[in-house]
mmCIF file of C-alpha atoms and ligand atoms in Angstrom:
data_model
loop_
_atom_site.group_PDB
_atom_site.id
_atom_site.type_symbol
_atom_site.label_atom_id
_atom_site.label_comp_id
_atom_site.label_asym_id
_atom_site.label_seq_id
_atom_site.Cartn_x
_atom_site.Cartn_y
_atom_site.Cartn_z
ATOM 1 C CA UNK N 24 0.000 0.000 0.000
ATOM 2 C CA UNK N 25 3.078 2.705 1.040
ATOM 3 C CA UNK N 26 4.777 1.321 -2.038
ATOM 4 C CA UNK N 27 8.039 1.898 -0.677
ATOM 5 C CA UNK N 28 9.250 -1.171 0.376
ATOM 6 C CA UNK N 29 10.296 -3.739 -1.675
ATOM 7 C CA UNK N 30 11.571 -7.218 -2.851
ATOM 8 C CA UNK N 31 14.368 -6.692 -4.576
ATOM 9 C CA UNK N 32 16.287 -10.003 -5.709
ATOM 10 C CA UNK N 33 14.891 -11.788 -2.203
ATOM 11 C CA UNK N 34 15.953 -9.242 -0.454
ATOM 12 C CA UNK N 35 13.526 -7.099 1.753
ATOM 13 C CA UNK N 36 14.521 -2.969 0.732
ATOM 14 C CA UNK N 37 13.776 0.296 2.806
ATOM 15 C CA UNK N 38 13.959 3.764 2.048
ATOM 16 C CA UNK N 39 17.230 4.808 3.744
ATOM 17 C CA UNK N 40 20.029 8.189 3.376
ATOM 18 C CA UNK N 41 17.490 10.743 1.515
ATOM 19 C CA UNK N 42 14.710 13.167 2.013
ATOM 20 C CA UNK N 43 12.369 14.613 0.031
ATOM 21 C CA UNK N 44 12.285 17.989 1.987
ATOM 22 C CA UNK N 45 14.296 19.474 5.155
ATOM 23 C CA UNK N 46 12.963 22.804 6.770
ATOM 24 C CA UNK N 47 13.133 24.109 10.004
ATOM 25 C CA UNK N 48 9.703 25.113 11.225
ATOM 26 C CA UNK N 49 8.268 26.240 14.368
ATOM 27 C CA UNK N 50 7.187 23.709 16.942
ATOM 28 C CA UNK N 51 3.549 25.187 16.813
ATOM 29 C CA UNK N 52 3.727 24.121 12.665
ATOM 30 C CA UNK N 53 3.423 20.532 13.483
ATOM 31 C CA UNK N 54 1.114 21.629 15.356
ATOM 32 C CA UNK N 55 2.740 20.054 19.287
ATOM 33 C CA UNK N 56 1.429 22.818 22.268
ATOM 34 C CA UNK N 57 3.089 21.602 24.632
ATOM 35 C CA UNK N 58 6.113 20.266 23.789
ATOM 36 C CA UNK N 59 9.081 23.214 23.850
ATOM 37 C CA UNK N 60 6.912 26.092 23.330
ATOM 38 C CA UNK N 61 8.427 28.675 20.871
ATOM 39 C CA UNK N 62 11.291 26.434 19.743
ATOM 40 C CA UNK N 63 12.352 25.245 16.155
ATOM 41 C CA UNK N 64 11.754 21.680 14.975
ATOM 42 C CA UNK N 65 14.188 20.670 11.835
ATOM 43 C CA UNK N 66 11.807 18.229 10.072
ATOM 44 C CA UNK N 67 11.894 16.031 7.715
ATOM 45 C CA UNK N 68 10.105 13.864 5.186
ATOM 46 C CA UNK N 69 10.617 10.875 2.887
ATOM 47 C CA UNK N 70 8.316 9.911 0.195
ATOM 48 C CA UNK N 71 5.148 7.946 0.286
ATOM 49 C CA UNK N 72 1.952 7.087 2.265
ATOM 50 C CA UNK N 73 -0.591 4.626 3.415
ATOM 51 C CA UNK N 74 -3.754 6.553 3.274
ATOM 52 C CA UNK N 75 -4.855 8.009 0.364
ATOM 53 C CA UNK N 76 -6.475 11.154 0.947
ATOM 54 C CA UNK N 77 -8.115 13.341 -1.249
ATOM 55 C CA UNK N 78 -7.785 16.367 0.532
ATOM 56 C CA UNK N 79 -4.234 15.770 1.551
ATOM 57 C CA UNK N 80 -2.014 19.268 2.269
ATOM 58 C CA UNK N 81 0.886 17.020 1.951
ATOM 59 C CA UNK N 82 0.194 15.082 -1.147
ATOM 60 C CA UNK N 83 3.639 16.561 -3.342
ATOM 61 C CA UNK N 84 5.239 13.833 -0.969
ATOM 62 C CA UNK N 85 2.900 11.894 0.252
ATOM 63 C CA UNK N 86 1.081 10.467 -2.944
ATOM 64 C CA UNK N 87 4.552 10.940 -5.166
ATOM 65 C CA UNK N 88 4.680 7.552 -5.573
ATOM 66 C CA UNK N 89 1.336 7.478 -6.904
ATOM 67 C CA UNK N 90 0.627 10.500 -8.659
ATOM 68 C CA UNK N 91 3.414 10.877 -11.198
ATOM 69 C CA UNK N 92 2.167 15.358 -10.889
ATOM 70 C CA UNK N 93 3.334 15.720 -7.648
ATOM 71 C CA UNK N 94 7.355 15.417 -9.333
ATOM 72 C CA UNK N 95 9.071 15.964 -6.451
ATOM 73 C CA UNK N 96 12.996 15.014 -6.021
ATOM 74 C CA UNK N 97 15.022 13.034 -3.576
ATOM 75 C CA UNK N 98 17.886 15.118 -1.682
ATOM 76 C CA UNK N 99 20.659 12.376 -0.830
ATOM 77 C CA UNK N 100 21.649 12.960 2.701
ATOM 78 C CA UNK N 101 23.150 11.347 5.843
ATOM 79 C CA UNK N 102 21.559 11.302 9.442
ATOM 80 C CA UNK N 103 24.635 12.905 10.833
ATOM 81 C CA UNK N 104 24.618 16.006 8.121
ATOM 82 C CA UNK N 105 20.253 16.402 9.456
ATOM 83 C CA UNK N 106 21.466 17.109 12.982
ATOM 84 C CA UNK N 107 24.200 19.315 11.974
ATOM 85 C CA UNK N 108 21.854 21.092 10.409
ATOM 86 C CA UNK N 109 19.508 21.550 13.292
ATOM 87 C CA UNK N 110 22.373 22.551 15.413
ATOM 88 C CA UNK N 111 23.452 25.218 13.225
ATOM 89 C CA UNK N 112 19.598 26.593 13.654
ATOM 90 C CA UNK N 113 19.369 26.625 16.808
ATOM 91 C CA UNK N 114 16.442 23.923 16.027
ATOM 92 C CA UNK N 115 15.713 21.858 19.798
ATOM 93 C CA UNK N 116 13.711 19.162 18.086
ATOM 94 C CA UNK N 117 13.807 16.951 14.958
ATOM 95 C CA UNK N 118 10.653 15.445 13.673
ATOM 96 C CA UNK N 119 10.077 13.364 10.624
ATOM 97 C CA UNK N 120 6.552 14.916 8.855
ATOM 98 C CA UNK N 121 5.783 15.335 5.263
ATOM 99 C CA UNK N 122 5.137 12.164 4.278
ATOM 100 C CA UNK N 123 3.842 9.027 6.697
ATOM 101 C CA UNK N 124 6.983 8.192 9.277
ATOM 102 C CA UNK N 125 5.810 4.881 10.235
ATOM 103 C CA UNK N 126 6.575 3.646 7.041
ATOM 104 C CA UNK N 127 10.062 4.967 6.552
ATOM 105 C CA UNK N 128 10.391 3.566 10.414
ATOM 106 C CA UNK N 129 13.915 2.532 9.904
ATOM 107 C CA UNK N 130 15.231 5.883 8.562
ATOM 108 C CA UNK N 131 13.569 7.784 10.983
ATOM 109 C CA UNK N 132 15.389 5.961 13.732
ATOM 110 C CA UNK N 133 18.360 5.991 12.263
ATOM 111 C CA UNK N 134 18.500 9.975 12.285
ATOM 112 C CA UNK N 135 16.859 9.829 15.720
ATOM 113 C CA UNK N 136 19.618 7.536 17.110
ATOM 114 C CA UNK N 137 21.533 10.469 16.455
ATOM 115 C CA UNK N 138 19.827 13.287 17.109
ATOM 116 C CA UNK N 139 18.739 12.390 20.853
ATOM 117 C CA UNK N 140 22.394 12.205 21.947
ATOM 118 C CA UNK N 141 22.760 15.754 20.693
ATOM 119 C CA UNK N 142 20.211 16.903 22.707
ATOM 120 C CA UNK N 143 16.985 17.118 20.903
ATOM 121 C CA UNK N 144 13.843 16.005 21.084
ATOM 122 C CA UNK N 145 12.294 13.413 18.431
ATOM 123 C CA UNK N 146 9.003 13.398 17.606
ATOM 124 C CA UNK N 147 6.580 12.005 14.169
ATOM 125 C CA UNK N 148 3.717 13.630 12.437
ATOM 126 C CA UNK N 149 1.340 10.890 12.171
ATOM 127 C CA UNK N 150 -1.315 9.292 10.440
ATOM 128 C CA UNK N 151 -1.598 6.978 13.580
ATOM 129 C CA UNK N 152 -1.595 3.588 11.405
ATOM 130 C CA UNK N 153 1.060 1.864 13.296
ATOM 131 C CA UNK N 154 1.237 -1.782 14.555
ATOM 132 C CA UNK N 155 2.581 -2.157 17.926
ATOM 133 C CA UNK N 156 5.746 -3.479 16.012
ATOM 134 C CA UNK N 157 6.221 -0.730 14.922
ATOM 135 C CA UNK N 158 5.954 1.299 18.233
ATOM 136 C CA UNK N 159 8.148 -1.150 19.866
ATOM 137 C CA UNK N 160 11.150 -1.079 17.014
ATOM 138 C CA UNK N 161 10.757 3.220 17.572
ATOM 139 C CA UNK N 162 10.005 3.172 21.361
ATOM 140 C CA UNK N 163 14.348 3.910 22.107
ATOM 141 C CA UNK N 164 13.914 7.116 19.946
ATOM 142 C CA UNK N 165 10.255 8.170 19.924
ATOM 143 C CA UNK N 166 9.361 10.892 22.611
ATOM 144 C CA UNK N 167 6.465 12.649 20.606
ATOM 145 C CA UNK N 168 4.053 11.780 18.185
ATOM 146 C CA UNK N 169 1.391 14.040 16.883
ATOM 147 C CA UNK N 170 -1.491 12.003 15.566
ATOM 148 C CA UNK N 171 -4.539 12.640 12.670
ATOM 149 C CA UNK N 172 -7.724 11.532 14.356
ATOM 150 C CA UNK N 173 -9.632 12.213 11.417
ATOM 151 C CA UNK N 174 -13.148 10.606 11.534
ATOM 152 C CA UNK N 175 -14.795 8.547 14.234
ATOM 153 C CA UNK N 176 -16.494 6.757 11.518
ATOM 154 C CA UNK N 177 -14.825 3.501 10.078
ATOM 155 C CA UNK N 178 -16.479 3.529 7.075
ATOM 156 C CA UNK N 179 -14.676 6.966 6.194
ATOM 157 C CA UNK N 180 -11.464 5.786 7.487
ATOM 158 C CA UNK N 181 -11.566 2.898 5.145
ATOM 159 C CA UNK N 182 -12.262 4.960 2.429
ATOM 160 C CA UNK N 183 -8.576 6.657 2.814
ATOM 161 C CA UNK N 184 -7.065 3.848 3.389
ATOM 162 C CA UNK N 185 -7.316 2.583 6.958
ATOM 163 C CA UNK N 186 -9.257 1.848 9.814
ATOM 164 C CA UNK N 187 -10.792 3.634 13.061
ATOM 165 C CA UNK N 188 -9.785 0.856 15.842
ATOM 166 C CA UNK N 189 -5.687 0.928 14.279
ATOM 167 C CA UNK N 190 -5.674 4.503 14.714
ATOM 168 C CA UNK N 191 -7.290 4.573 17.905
ATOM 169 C CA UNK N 192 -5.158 2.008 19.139
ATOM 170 C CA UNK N 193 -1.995 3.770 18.200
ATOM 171 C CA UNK N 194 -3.103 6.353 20.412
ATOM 172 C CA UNK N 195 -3.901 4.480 23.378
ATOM 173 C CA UNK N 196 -0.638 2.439 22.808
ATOM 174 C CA UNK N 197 1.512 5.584 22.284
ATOM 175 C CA UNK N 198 0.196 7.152 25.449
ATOM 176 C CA UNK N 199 0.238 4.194 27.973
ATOM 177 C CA UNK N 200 3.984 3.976 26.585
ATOM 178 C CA UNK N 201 4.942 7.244 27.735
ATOM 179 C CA UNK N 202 4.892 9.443 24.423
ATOM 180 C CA UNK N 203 3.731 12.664 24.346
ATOM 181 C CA UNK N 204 0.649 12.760 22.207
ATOM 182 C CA UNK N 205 -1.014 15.459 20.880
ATOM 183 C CA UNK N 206 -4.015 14.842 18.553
ATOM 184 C CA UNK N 207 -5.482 16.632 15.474
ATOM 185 C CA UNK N 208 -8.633 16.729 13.631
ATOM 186 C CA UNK N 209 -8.559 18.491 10.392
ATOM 187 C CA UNK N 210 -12.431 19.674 10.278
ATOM 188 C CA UNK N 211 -14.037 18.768 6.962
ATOM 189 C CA UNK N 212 -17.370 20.408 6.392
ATOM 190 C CA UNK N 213 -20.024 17.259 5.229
ATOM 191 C CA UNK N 214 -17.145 15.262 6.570
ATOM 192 C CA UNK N 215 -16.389 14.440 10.150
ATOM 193 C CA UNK N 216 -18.316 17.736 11.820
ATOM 194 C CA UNK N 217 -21.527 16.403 13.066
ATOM 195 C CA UNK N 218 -21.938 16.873 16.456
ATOM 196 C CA UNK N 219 -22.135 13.398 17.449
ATOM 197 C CA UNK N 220 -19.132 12.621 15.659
ATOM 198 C CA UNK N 221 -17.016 15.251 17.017
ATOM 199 C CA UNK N 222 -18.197 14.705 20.469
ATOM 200 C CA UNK N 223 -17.659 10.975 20.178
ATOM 201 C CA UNK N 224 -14.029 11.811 19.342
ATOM 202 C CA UNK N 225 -13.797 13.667 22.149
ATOM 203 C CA UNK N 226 -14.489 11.142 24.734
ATOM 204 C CA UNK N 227 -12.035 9.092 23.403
ATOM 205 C CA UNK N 228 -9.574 10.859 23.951
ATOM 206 C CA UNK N 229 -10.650 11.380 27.342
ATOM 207 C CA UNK N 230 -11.166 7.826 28.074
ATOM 208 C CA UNK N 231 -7.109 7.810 27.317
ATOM 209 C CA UNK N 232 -6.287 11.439 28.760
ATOM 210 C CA UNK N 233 -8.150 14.575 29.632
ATOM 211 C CA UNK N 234 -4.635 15.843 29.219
ATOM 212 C CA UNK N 235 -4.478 14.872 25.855
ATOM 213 C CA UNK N 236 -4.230 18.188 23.546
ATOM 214 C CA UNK N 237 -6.930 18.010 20.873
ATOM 215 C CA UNK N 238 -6.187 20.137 17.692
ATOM 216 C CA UNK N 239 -9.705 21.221 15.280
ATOM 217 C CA UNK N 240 -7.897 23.001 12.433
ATOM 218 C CA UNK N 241 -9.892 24.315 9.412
ATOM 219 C CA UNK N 242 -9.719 22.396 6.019
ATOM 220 C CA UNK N 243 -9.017 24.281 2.422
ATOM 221 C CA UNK N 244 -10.075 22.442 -0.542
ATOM 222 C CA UNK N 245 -6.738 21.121 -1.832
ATOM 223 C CA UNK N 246 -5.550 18.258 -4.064
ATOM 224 C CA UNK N 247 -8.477 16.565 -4.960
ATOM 225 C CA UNK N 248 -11.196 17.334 -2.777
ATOM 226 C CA UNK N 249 -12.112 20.625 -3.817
ATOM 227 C CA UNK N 250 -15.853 20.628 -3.118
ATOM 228 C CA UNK N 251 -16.669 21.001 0.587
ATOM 229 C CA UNK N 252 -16.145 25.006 1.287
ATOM 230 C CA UNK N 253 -13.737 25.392 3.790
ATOM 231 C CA UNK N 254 -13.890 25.721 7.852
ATOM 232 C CA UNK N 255 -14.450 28.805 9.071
ATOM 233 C CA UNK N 256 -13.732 29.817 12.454
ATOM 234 C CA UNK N 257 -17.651 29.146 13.748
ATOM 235 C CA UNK N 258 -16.733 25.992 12.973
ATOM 236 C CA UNK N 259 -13.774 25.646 14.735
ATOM 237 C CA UNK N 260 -14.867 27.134 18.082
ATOM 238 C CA UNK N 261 -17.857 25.215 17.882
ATOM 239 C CA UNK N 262 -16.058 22.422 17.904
ATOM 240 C CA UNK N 263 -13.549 22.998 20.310
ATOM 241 C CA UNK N 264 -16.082 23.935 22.717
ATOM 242 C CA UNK N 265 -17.393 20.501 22.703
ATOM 243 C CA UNK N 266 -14.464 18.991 23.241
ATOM 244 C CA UNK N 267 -13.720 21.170 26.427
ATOM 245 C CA UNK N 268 -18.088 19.682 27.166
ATOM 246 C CA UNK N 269 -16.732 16.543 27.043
ATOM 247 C CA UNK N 270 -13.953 17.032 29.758
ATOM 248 C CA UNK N 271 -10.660 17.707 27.273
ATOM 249 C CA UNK N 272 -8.721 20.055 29.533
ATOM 250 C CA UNK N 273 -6.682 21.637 26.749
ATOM 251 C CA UNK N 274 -8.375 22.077 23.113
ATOM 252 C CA UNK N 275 -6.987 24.422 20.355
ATOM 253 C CA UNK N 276 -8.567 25.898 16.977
ATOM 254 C CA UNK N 277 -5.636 25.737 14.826
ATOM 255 C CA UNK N 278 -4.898 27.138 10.782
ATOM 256 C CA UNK N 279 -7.475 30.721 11.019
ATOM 257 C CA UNK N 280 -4.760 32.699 13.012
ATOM 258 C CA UNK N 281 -6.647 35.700 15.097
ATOM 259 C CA UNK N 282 -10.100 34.156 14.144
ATOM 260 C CA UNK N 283 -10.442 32.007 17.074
ATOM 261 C CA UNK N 284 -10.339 34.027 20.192
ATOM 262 C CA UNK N 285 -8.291 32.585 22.977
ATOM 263 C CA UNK N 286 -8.477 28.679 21.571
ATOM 264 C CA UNK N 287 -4.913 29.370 19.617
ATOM 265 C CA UNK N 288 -3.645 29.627 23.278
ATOM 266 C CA UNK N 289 -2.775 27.260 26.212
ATOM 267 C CA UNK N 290 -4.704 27.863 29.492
ATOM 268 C CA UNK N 291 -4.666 26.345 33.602
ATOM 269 C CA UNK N 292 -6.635 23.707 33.464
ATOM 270 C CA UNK N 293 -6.743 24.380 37.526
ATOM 271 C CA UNK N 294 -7.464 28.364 37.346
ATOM 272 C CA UNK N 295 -8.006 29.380 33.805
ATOM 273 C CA UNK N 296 -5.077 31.784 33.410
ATOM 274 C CA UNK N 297 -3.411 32.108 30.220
ATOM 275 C CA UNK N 298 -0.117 30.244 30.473
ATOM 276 C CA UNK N 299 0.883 30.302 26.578
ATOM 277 C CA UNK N 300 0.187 32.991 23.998
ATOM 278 C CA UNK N 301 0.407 32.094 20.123
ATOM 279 C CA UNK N 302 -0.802 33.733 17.210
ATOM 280 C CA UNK N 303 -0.372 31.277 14.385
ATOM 281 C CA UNK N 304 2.871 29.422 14.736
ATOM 282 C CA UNK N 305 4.234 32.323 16.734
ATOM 283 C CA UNK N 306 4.450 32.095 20.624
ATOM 284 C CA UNK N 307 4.001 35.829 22.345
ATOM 285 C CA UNK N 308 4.153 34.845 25.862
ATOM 286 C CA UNK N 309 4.941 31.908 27.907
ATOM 287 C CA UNK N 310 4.353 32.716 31.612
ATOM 288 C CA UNK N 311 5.062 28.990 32.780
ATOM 289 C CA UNK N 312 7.050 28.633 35.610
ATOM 290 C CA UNK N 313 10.473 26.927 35.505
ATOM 291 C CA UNK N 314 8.860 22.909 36.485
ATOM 292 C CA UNK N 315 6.192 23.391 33.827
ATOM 293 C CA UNK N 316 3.380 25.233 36.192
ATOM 294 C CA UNK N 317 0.757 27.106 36.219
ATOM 295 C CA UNK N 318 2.550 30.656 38.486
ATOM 296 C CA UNK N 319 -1.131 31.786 39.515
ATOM 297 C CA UNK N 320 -2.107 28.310 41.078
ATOM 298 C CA UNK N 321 0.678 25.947 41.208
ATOM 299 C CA UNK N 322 -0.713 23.092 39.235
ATOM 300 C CA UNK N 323 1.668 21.207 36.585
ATOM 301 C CA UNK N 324 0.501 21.201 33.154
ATOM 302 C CA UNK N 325 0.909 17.793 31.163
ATOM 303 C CA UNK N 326 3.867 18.361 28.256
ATOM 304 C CA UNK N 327 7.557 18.187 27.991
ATOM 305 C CA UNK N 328 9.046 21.428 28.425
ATOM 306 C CA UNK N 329 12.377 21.567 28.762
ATOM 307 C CA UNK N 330 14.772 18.863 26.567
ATOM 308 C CA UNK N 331 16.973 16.508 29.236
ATOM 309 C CA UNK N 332 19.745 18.608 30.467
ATOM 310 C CA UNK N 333 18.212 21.921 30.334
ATOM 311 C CA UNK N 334 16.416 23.799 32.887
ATOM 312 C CA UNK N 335 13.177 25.644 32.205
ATOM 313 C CA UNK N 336 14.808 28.907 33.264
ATOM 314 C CA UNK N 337 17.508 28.309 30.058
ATOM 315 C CA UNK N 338 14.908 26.891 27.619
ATOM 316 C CA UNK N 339 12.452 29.416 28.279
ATOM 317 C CA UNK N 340 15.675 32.118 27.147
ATOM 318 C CA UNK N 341 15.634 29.243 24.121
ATOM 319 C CA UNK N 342 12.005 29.598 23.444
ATOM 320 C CA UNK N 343 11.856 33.519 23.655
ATOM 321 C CA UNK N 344 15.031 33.497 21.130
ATOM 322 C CA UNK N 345 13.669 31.167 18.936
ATOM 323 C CA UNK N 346 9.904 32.633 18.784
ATOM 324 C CA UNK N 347 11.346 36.094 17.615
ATOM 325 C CA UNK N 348 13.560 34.386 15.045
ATOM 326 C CA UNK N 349 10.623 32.456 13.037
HETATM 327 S S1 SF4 T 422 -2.557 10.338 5.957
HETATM 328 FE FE1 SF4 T 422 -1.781 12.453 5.882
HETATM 329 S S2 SF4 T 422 -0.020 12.374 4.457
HETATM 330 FE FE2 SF4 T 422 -1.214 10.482 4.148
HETATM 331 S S3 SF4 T 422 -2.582 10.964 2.412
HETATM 332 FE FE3 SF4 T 422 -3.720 11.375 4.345
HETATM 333 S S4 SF4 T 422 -3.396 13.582 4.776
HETATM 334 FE FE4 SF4 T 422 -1.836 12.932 3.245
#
């Protein structure tokens, strides 16, 4: 289905020493919260995917292997030449995006078995189709993952390529492992926005964490799904507000910047105080004290923020540097 393994002679092949894109991006791009606020996240892609769908953002690398339009090249590159090249921007992460990183598992941990000694945080952009194989092989490396809930209905799922109870799984698995997981639902108007959809997401992910982050971002017809008009921020808020009804403790309306009120922004789930200002994928303000708390009421809020070997105090320097640089 990825069409990127092979059988070559008898022999089983993977992709390995290339990407199809390197960029260093804000942290609040993938979109993680609350993981290093304000910091950059070199990331990285390969080609190829096991969904299929028609609205994908991604699809010049995702469906290349497919769709002979997207003509996209491969860079040839080593893992030790990507983390030199997060060092020398200041990046504190490295995340493989772009495409779908489970499938180019063994490329992904090769650069991450370097980049964690160095310091930074690894993390995937997923679709959330992963077999617990595949969790255990990256479970050494893996500290993040950023997951596409993107229907509770597994007749839809199906229909791009996968199924509801794998990507649900995934979740559950990745969080009783101990990786950070933040979740998001691209909003598709006729798509996945009922009410009783949306809210049955939502207790999902509150059967596996309140804590959980839960990302509604606003679709744009794209690729080949150019019919449904796209989110607006009604939508959005609407949404988000259920999932806070439903007992998520931290819900964001991401991609309509300024639109959205105070849902682009992290808040105490004990007092309500703004902890984290963003507009877009720029953070303003982060008034979190140096263990990751709330300084109005004391209470720690669920995330990683601060990479080992660094203390709040010097990452929050990090995260002020790196917000006015992107
Ligand atoms: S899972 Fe993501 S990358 Fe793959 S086709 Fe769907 S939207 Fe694109």
């Amino acid at each position: 289905m990825c069409k990127v393994r092979l059988n070559s002679a008898g022999q089983l092949r993977v992709p390995f020493g290339y990407v199809s894109g390197a960029a260093c991006d804000p942290v609040e791009k993938k979109p993680f919260y609350h993981l290093l606020p304000g910091s950059g996240a070199l990331t990285f892609g390969m080609f190829g995917c096991d969904f299929h769908c028609a609205y994908c953002q991604n699809w010049i690398t995702s469906q290349a292997l497919r769709d002979e339009s997207a003509g996209t090249r491969i860079q040839p590159i080593t893992s030790d030449e990507l983390v030199g090249a997060a060092q020398r921007q200041g990046a504190r992460l490295m995340v493989s995006s772009y495409n779908e990183p489970f499938i180019t598992s063994e490329w992904a941990a090769e650069v991450f078995a370097r980049a964690r000694p160095a310091g930074l945080v690894c993390g995937f952009v997923s679709n959330g189709n992963a077999t617990r194989e595949a969790l255990d092989f990256l479970e050494p490396w893996l500290q993040a993952v950023n997951i596409d809930l993107k229907t509770f209905d597994d007749r839809r799922y199906r229909s791009l390529g996968g199924t509801l109870e794998r990507v649900i799984g995934t979740i559950r698995d990745a969080h009783a492992r101990g990786i950070w997981v933040e979740v998001v639902t691209l909003l598709v108007p006729g798509f996945n926005d009922t009410e009783a959809e949306l809210r049955a997401m939502a207790r999902f992910l509150v059967s596996v964490s309140p804590d959980i982050p839960w990302h509604v971002t606003a679709f744009h017809p794209d690729y080949r799904m150019k019919e449904p008009r796209a989110t607006e921020a009604g939508d959005l808020v609407r949404a988000a507000e259920m999932g806070v009804a439903e007992g998520l403790r931290f819900v964001y309306a991401g991609n309509l910047s300024g639109r959205v009120g105070h849902w682009e922004d992290t808040r105490c789930s004990g007092c309500g105080q703004t902890l984290v200002r963003r507009r877009g994928f720029r953070m303003i303000e982060d008034r979190l004290s140096p263990r990751g708390c709330c300084p109005g009421c004391g209470r720690s809020i669920p995330g990683i923020w601060a990479a080992a070997g660094e203390s709040r105090r010097e990452s929050g320097m990090l995260d002020r540097r790196n917000a006015l640089s992107t």
